[in-house]
Short mmCIF file of C-alpha atoms in Angstrom, two decimals:
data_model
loop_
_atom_site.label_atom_id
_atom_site.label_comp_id
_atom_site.label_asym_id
_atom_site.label_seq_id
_atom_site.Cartn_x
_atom_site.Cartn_y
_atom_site.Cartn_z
CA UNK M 6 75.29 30.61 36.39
CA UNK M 7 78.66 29.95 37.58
CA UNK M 8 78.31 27.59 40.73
CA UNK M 9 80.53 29.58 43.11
CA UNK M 10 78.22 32.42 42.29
CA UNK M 11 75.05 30.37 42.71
CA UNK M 12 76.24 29.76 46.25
CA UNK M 13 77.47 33.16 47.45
CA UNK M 14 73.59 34.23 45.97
CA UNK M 15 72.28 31.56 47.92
CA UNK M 16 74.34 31.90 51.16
CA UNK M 17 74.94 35.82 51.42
CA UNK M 18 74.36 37.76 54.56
CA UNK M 19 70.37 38.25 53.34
CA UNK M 20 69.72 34.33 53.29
CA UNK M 21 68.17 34.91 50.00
CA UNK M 22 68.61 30.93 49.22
CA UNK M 23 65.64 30.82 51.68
CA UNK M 24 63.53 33.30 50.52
CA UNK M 25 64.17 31.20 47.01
CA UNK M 26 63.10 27.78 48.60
CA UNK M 27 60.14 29.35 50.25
CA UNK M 28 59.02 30.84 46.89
CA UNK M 29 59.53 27.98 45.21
CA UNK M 30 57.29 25.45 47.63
CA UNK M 31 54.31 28.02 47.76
CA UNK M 32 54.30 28.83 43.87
CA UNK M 33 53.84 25.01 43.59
CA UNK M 34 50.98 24.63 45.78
CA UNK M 35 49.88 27.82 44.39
CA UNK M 36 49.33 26.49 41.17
CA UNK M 37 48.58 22.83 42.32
CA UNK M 38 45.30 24.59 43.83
CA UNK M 39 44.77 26.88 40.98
CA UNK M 40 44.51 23.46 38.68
CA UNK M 41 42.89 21.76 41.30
CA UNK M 42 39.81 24.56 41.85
CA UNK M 43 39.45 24.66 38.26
CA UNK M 44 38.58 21.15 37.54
CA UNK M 45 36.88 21.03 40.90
CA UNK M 46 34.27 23.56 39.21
CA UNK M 47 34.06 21.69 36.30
CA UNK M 48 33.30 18.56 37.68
CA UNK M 49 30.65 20.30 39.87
CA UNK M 50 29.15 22.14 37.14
CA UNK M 51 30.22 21.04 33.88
CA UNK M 52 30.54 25.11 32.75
CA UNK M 53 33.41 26.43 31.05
CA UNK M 54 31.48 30.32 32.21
CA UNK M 55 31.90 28.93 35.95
CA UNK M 56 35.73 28.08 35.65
CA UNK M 57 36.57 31.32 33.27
CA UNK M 58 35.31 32.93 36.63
CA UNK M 59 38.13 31.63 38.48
CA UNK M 60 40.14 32.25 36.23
CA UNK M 61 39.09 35.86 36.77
CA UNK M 62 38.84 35.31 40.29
CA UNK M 63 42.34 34.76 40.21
CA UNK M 64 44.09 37.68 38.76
CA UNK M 65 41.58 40.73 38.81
CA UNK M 66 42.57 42.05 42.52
CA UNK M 67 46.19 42.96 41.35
CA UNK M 68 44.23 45.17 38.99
CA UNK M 69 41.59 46.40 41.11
CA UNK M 70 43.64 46.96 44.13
CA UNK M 71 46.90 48.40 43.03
CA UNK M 72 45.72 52.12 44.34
CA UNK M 73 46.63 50.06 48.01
CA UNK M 74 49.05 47.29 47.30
CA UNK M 75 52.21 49.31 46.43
CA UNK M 76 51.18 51.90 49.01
CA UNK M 77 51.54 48.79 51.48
CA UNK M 78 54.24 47.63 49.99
CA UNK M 79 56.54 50.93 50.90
CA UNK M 80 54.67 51.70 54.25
CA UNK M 81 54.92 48.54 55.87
CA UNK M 82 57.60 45.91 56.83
CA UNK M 83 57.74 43.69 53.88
CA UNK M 84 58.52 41.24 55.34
CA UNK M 85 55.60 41.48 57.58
CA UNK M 86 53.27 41.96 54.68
CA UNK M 87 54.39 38.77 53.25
CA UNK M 88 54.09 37.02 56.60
CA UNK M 89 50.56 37.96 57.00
CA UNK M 90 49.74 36.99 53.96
CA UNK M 91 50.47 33.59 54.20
CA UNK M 92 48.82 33.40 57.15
CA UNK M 93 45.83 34.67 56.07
CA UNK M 94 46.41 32.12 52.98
CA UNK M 95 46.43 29.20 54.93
CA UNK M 96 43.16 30.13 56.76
CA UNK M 97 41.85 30.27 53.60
CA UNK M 98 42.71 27.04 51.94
CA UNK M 99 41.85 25.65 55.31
CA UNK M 100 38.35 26.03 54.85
CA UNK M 101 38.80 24.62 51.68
CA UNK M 102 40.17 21.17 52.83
CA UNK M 103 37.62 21.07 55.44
CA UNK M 104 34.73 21.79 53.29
CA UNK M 105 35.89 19.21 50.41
CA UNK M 106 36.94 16.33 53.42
CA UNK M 107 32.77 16.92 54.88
CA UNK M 108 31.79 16.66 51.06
CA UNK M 109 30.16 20.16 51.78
CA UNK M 110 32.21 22.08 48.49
CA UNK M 111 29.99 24.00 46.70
CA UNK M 112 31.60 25.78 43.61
CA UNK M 113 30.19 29.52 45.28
CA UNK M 114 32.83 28.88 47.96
CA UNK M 115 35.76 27.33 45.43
CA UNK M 116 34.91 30.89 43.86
CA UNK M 117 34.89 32.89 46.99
CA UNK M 118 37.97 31.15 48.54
CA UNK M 119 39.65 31.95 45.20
CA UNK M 120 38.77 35.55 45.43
CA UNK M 121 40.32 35.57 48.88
CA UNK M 122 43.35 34.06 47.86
CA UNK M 123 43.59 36.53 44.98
CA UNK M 124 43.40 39.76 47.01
CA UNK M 125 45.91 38.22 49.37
CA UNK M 126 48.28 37.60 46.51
CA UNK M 127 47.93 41.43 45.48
CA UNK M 128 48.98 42.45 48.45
CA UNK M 129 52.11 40.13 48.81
CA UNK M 130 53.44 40.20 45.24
CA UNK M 131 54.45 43.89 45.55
CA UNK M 132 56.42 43.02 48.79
CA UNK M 133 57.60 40.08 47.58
CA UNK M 134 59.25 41.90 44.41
CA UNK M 135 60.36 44.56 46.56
CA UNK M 136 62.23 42.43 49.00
CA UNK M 137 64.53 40.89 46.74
CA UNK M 138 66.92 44.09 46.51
CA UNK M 139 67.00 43.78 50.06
CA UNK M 140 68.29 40.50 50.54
CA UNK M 141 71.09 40.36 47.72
CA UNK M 142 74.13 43.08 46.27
CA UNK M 143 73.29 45.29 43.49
CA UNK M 144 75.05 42.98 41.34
CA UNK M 145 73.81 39.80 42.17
CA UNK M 146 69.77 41.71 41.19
CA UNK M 147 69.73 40.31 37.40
CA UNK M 148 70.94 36.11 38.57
CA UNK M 149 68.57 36.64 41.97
CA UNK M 150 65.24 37.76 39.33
CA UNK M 151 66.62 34.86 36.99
CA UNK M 152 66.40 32.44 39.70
CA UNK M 153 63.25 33.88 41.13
CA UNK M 154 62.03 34.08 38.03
CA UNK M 155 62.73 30.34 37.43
CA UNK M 156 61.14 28.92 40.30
CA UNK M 157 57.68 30.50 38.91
CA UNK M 158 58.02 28.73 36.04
CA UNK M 159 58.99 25.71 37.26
CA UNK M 160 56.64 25.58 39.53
CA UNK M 161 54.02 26.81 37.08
CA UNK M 162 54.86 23.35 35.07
CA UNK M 163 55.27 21.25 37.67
CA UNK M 164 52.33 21.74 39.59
CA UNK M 165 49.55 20.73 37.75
CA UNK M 166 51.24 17.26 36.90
CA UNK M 167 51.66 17.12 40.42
CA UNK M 168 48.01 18.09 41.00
CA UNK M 169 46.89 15.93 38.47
CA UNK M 170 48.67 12.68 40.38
CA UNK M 171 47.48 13.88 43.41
CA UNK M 172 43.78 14.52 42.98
CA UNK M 173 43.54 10.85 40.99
CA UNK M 174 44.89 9.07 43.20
CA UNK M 175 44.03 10.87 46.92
CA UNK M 176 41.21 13.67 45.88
CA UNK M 177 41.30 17.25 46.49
CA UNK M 178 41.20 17.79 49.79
CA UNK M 179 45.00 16.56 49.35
CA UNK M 180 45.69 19.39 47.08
CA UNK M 181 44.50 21.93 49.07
CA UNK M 182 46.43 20.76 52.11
CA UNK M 183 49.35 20.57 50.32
CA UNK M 184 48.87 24.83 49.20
CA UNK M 185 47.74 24.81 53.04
CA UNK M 186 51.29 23.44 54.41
CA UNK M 187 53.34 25.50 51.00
CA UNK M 188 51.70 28.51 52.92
CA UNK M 189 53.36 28.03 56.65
CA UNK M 190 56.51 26.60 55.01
CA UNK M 191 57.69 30.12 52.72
CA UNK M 192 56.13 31.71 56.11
CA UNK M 193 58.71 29.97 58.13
CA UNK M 194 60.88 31.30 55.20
CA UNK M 195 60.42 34.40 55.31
CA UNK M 196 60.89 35.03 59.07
CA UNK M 197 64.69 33.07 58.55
CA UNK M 198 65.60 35.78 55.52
CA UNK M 199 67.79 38.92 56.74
CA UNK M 200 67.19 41.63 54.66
CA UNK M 201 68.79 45.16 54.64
CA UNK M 202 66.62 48.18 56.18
CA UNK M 203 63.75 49.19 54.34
CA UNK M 204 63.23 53.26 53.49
CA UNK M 205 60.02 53.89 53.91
CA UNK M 206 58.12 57.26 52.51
CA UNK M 207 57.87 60.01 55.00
CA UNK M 208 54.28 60.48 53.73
CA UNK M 209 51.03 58.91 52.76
CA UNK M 210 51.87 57.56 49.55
CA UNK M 211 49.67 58.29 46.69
CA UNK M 212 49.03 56.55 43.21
CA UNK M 213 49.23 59.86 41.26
CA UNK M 214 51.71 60.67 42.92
CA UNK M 215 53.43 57.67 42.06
CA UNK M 216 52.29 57.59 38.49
CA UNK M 217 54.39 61.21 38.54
CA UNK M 218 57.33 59.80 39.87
CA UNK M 219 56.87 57.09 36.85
CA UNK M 220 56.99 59.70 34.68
CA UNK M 221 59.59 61.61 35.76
CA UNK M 222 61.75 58.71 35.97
CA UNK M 223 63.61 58.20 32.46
CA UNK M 224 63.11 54.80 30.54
CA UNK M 225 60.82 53.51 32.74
CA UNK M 226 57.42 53.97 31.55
CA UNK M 227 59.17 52.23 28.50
CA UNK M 228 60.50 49.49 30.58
CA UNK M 229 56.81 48.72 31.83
CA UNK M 230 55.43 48.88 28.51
CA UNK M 231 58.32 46.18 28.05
CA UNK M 232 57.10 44.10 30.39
CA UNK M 233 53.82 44.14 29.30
CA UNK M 234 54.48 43.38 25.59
CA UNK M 235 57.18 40.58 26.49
CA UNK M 236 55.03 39.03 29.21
CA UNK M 237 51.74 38.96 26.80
CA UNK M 238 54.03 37.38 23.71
CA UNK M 239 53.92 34.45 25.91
CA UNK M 240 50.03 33.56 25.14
CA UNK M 241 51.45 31.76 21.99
CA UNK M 242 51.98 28.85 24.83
CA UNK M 243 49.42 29.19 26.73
CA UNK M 244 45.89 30.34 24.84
CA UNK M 245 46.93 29.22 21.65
CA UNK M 246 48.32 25.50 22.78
CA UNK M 247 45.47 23.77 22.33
CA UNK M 248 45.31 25.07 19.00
CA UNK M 249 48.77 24.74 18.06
CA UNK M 250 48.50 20.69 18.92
CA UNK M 251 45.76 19.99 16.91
CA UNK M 252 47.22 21.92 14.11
CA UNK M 253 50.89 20.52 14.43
CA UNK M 254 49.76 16.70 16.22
CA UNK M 255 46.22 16.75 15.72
CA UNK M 256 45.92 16.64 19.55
CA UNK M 257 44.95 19.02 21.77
CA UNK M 258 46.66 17.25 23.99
CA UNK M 259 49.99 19.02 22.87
CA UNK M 260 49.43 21.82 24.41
CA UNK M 261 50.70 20.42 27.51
CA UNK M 262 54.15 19.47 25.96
CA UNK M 263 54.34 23.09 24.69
CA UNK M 264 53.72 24.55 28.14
CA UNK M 265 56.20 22.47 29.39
CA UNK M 266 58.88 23.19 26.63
CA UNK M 267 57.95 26.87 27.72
CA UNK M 268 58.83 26.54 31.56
CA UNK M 269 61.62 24.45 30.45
CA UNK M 270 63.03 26.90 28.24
CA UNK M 271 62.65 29.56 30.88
CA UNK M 272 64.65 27.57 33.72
CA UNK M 273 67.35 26.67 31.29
CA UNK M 274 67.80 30.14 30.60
CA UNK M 275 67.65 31.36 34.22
CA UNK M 276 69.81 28.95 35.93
CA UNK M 277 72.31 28.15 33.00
CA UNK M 278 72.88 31.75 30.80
CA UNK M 279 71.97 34.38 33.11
CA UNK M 280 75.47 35.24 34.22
CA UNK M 281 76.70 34.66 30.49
CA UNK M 282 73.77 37.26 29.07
CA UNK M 283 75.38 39.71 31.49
CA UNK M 284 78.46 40.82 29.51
CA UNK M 285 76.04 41.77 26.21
CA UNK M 286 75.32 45.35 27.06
CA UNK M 287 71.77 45.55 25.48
CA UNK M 288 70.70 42.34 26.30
CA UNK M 289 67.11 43.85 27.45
CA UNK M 290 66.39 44.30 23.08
CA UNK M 291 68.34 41.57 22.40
CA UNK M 292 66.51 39.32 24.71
CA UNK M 293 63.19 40.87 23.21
CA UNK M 294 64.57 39.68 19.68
CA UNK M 295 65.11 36.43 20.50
CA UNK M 296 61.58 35.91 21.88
CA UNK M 297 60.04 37.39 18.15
CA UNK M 298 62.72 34.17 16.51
CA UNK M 299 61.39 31.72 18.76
CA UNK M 300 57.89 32.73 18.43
CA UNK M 301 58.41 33.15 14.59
CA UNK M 302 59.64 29.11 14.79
CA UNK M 303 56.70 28.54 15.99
CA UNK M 304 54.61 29.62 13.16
CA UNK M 305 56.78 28.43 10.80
CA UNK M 306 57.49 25.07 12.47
CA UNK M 307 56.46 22.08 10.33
CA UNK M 308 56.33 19.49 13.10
CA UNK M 309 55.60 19.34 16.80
CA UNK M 310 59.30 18.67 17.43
CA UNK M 311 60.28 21.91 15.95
CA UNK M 312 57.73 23.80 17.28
CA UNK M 313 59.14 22.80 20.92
CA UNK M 314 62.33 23.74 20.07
CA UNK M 315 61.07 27.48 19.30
CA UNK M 316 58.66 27.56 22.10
CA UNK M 317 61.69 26.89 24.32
CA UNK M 318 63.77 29.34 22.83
CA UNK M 319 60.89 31.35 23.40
CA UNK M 320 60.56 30.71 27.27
CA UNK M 321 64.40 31.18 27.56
CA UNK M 322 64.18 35.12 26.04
CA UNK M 323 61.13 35.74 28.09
CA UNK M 324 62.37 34.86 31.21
CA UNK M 325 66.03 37.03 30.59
CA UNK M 326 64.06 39.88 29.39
CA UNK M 327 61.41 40.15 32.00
CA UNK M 328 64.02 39.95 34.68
CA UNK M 329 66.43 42.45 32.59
CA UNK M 330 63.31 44.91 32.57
CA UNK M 331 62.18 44.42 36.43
CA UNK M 332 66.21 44.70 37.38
CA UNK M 333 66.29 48.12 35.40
CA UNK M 334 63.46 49.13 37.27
CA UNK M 335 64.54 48.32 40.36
CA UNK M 336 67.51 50.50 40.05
CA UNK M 337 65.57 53.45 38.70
CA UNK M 338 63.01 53.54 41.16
CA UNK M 339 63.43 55.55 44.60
CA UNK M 340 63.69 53.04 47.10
CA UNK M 341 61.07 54.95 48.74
CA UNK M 342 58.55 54.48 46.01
CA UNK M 343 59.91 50.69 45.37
CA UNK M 344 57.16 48.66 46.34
CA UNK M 345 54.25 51.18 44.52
CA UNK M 346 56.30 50.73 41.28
CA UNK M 347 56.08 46.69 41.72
CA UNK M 348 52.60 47.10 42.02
CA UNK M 349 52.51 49.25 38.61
CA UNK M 350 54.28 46.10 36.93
CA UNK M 351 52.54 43.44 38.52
CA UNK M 352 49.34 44.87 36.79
CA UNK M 353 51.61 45.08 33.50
CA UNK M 354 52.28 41.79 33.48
CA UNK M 355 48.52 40.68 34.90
CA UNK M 356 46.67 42.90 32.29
CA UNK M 357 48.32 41.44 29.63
CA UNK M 358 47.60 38.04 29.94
CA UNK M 359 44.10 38.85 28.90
CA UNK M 360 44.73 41.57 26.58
CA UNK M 361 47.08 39.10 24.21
CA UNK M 362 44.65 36.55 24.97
CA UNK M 363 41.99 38.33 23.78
CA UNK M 364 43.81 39.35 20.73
CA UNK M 365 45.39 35.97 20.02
CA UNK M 366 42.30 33.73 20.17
CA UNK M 367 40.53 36.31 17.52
CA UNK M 368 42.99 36.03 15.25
CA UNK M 369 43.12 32.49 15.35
CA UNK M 370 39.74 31.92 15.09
CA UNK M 371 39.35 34.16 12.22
CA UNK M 372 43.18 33.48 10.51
CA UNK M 373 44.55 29.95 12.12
CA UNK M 374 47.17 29.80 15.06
CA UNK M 375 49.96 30.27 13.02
CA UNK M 376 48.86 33.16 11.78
CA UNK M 377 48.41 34.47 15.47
CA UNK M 378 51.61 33.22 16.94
CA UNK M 379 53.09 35.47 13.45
CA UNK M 380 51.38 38.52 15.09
CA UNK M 381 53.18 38.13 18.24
CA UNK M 382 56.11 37.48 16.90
CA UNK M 383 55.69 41.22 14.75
CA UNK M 384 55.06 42.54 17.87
CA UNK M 385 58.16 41.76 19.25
CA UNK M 386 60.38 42.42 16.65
CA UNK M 387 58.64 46.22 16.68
CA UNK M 388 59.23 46.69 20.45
CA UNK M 389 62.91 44.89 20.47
CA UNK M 390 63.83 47.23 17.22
CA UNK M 391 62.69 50.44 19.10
CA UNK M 392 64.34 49.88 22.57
CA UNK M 393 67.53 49.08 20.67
CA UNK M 394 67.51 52.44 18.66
CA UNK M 395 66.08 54.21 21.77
CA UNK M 396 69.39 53.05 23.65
CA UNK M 397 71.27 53.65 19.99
CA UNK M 398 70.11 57.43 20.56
CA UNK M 399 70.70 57.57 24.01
CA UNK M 400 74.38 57.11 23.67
CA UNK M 401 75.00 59.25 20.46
CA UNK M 402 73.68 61.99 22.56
CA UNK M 403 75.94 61.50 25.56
CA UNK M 404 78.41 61.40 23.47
CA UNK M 405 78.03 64.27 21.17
CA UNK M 406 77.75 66.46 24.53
CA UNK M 407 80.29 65.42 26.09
CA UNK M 408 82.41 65.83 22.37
CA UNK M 409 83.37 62.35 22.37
CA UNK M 410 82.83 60.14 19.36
CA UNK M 411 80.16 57.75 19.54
CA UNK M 412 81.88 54.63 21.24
CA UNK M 413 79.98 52.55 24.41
CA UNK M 414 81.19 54.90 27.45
CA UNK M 415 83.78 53.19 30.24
CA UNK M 416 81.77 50.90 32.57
CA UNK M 417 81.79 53.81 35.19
CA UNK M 418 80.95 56.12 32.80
CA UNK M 419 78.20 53.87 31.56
CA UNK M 420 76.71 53.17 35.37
CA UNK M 421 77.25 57.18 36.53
CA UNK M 422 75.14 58.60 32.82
CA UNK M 423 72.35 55.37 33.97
CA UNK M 424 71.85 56.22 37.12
CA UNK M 425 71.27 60.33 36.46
CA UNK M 426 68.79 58.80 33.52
CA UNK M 427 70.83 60.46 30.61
CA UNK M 428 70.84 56.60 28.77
CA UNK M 429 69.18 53.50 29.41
CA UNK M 430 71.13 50.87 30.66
CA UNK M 431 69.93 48.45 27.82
#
């Protein structure tokens, strides 16, 4: 990203250069905790059952709850919404400190206070996602996703090294003060941003109603199924790691260098090439296509080296075409029904994680990680290939009505036949 246009994303009238700081503090002591409760459990009970469950504990209230979250998310101030739940965060994680400085900890309440946390986060992530067009120009949505989206995975890399350091040297009741003090700082964040005004539905909303609206709403049931596809190709790094080290090292160990080759990849791509993606006009397949190479270097790599190469590549597409998709979204939706659409693909991207997973580790059991990885990489060449002649369609049909021979329409043209859903945007 060009850095004059880094700093008038940063700077603008919304402040969304806080909101970005703020996201990216909490995210890490998000994540320091989440590494931090799980080998708390493990110490405490030596189960791999008890820390699956917080695993689960983590991410099943985005699922369970998204009948409320998006309705919350378009009824009520977002900005509000986040602020109370970072409040209600750090009361949480506060009892968590406490009960690990007394030695009183039990893994029941690591659970609970996980559960907590969870619910919390299903509430906020809808907001959160829904803010962002409020704080920046329509044109600055794909670099202020990129940037958001880097953040996460930075964070999401740096965190449990940082965790790791932390709890060896101090213990975890340092961790969970740290997530404690993230909390109150992207608070203190949020109440600094200046967004635009908020339209809010004139009614009750409801989740059929919104699941009509989804439907209605031209490309993007197809860009959630995107999202979900492109989001779950990712498990190659992150249930199949382990096995991809011992295979290509003979260390388990590896997994964590292929993680971080992931998250690296990703923040390359966000901060460095979003701006230069922009100009390809289907970058949203393209992107797609790149992830199914990288993940196909990965099952063809012959060294550990080469793998991380691919796996980077790999982060790099996810991260442009998980934005691309969640950008093309935003400008579909009704801003009215914003923050109940967020909600829709925040379970997308939350379901899955354990869906691939699932998927992934019985193929590699059964066929070798390679072999797994190859699968995902198949899958993403299918769903880039039929987005791309989807869009393909989509213009030979705009232009045969309008008489026209099949050429990419004028810019306006382009934007005016998007935004009455006649053809994707790409």
């Amino acid at each position: 990203m060009h850095r004059f246009a880094l700093w008038r994303l940063l700077a603008g009238p919304g402040r969304f250069g806080m909101f970005f700081l703020g996201s990216i503090l909490t995210n890490i002591g998000t994540w320091a905790q989440n590494f931090a409760a799980v080998l708390l459990v493990y110490r405490l009970t030596g189960s791999t059952t008890q820390v699956g469950l917080v695993s689960v504990a983590q991410f099943a209230a985005p699922i369970l709850l998204v009948r409320w979250t998006g309705a919350v998310a378009d009824r009520v101030d977002r900005r509000l919404t986040i602020i109370v739940c970072q409040l209600l965060g750090a009361a949480a994680t506060l009892v968590l400190v406490v009960a690990s400085a007394t030695g009183t900890v039990t893994p029941a309440l690591v659970l609970a206070v996980t559960l907590v946390l969870g619910v919390f986060l299903a509430f906020q992530t809808p907001a959160q996602l829904a803010l962002v067009p409020l704080l920046v120009t329509p044109a600055q949505l794909d670099s202020a996703f990129s940037l958001n989206g880097a953040q996460f995975n930075l964070a999401r890399a740096v965190a449990p090294v940082l965790a790791g350091l932390l709890v060896g040297s101090f213990g975890f009741t340092v961790v969970f003060a740290l997530n404690t003090v993230t909390f109150l700082l992207y608070l203190l964040a949020i109440l600094l941003v200046r967004p635009a005004p908020q339209e809010r539905p004139a009614s009750r909303p409801r989740l059929l109603a919104t699941l009509e609206t989804v439907r209605r709403t031209r490309y993007v049931t197809t860009l959630l199924a995107v999202a979900f596809v492109v989001s779950g190709a990712t498990d190659a790094a992150v249930t199949l790691g382990p096995a991809l080290g011992v295979t290509l090292a003979g260390d388990d160990g590896a997994a964590g260098s292929i993680m971080t080759a992931f998250a690296g990849g990703a923040a390359l791509a966000a901060i460095g090439l979003a701006s230069w993606v922009e100009r390809f006009r289907r970058r949203l397949p393209a992107a797609i296509l790149v992830q199914a190479l990288g993940l196909a270097g990965v099952a063809l790599a012959p060294s550990l080296p080469v793998a991380l190469v691919a796996v980077a590549v790999m982060g790099s597409a996810f991260i442009l075409g998980v934005n691309r998709a969640l950008s093309l979204i935003q400008q579909r939706v009704p801003a009215v029904a914003l923050g109940r659409v967020m909600a829709l693909f925040a379970v997308c991207v939350a379901t899955s994680k354990p869906v691939f997973a699932l998927a992934d580790g019985f193929l590699s059991d059964r066929l070798g990680p390679r072999w797994a990885v190859a699968a995902l990489a198949a899958t993403a060449v299918v769903t880039g290939t039929l987005l791309w002649r989807q869009g393909t369609a989509a213009d030979q049909a705009s232009a045969s009505a309008a008489g026209a021979p099949v050429t990419a329409p004028a810019p306006a043209d382009r934007a005016a036949a998007v935004g009455q859903g006649i053809a994707p945007a790409d």
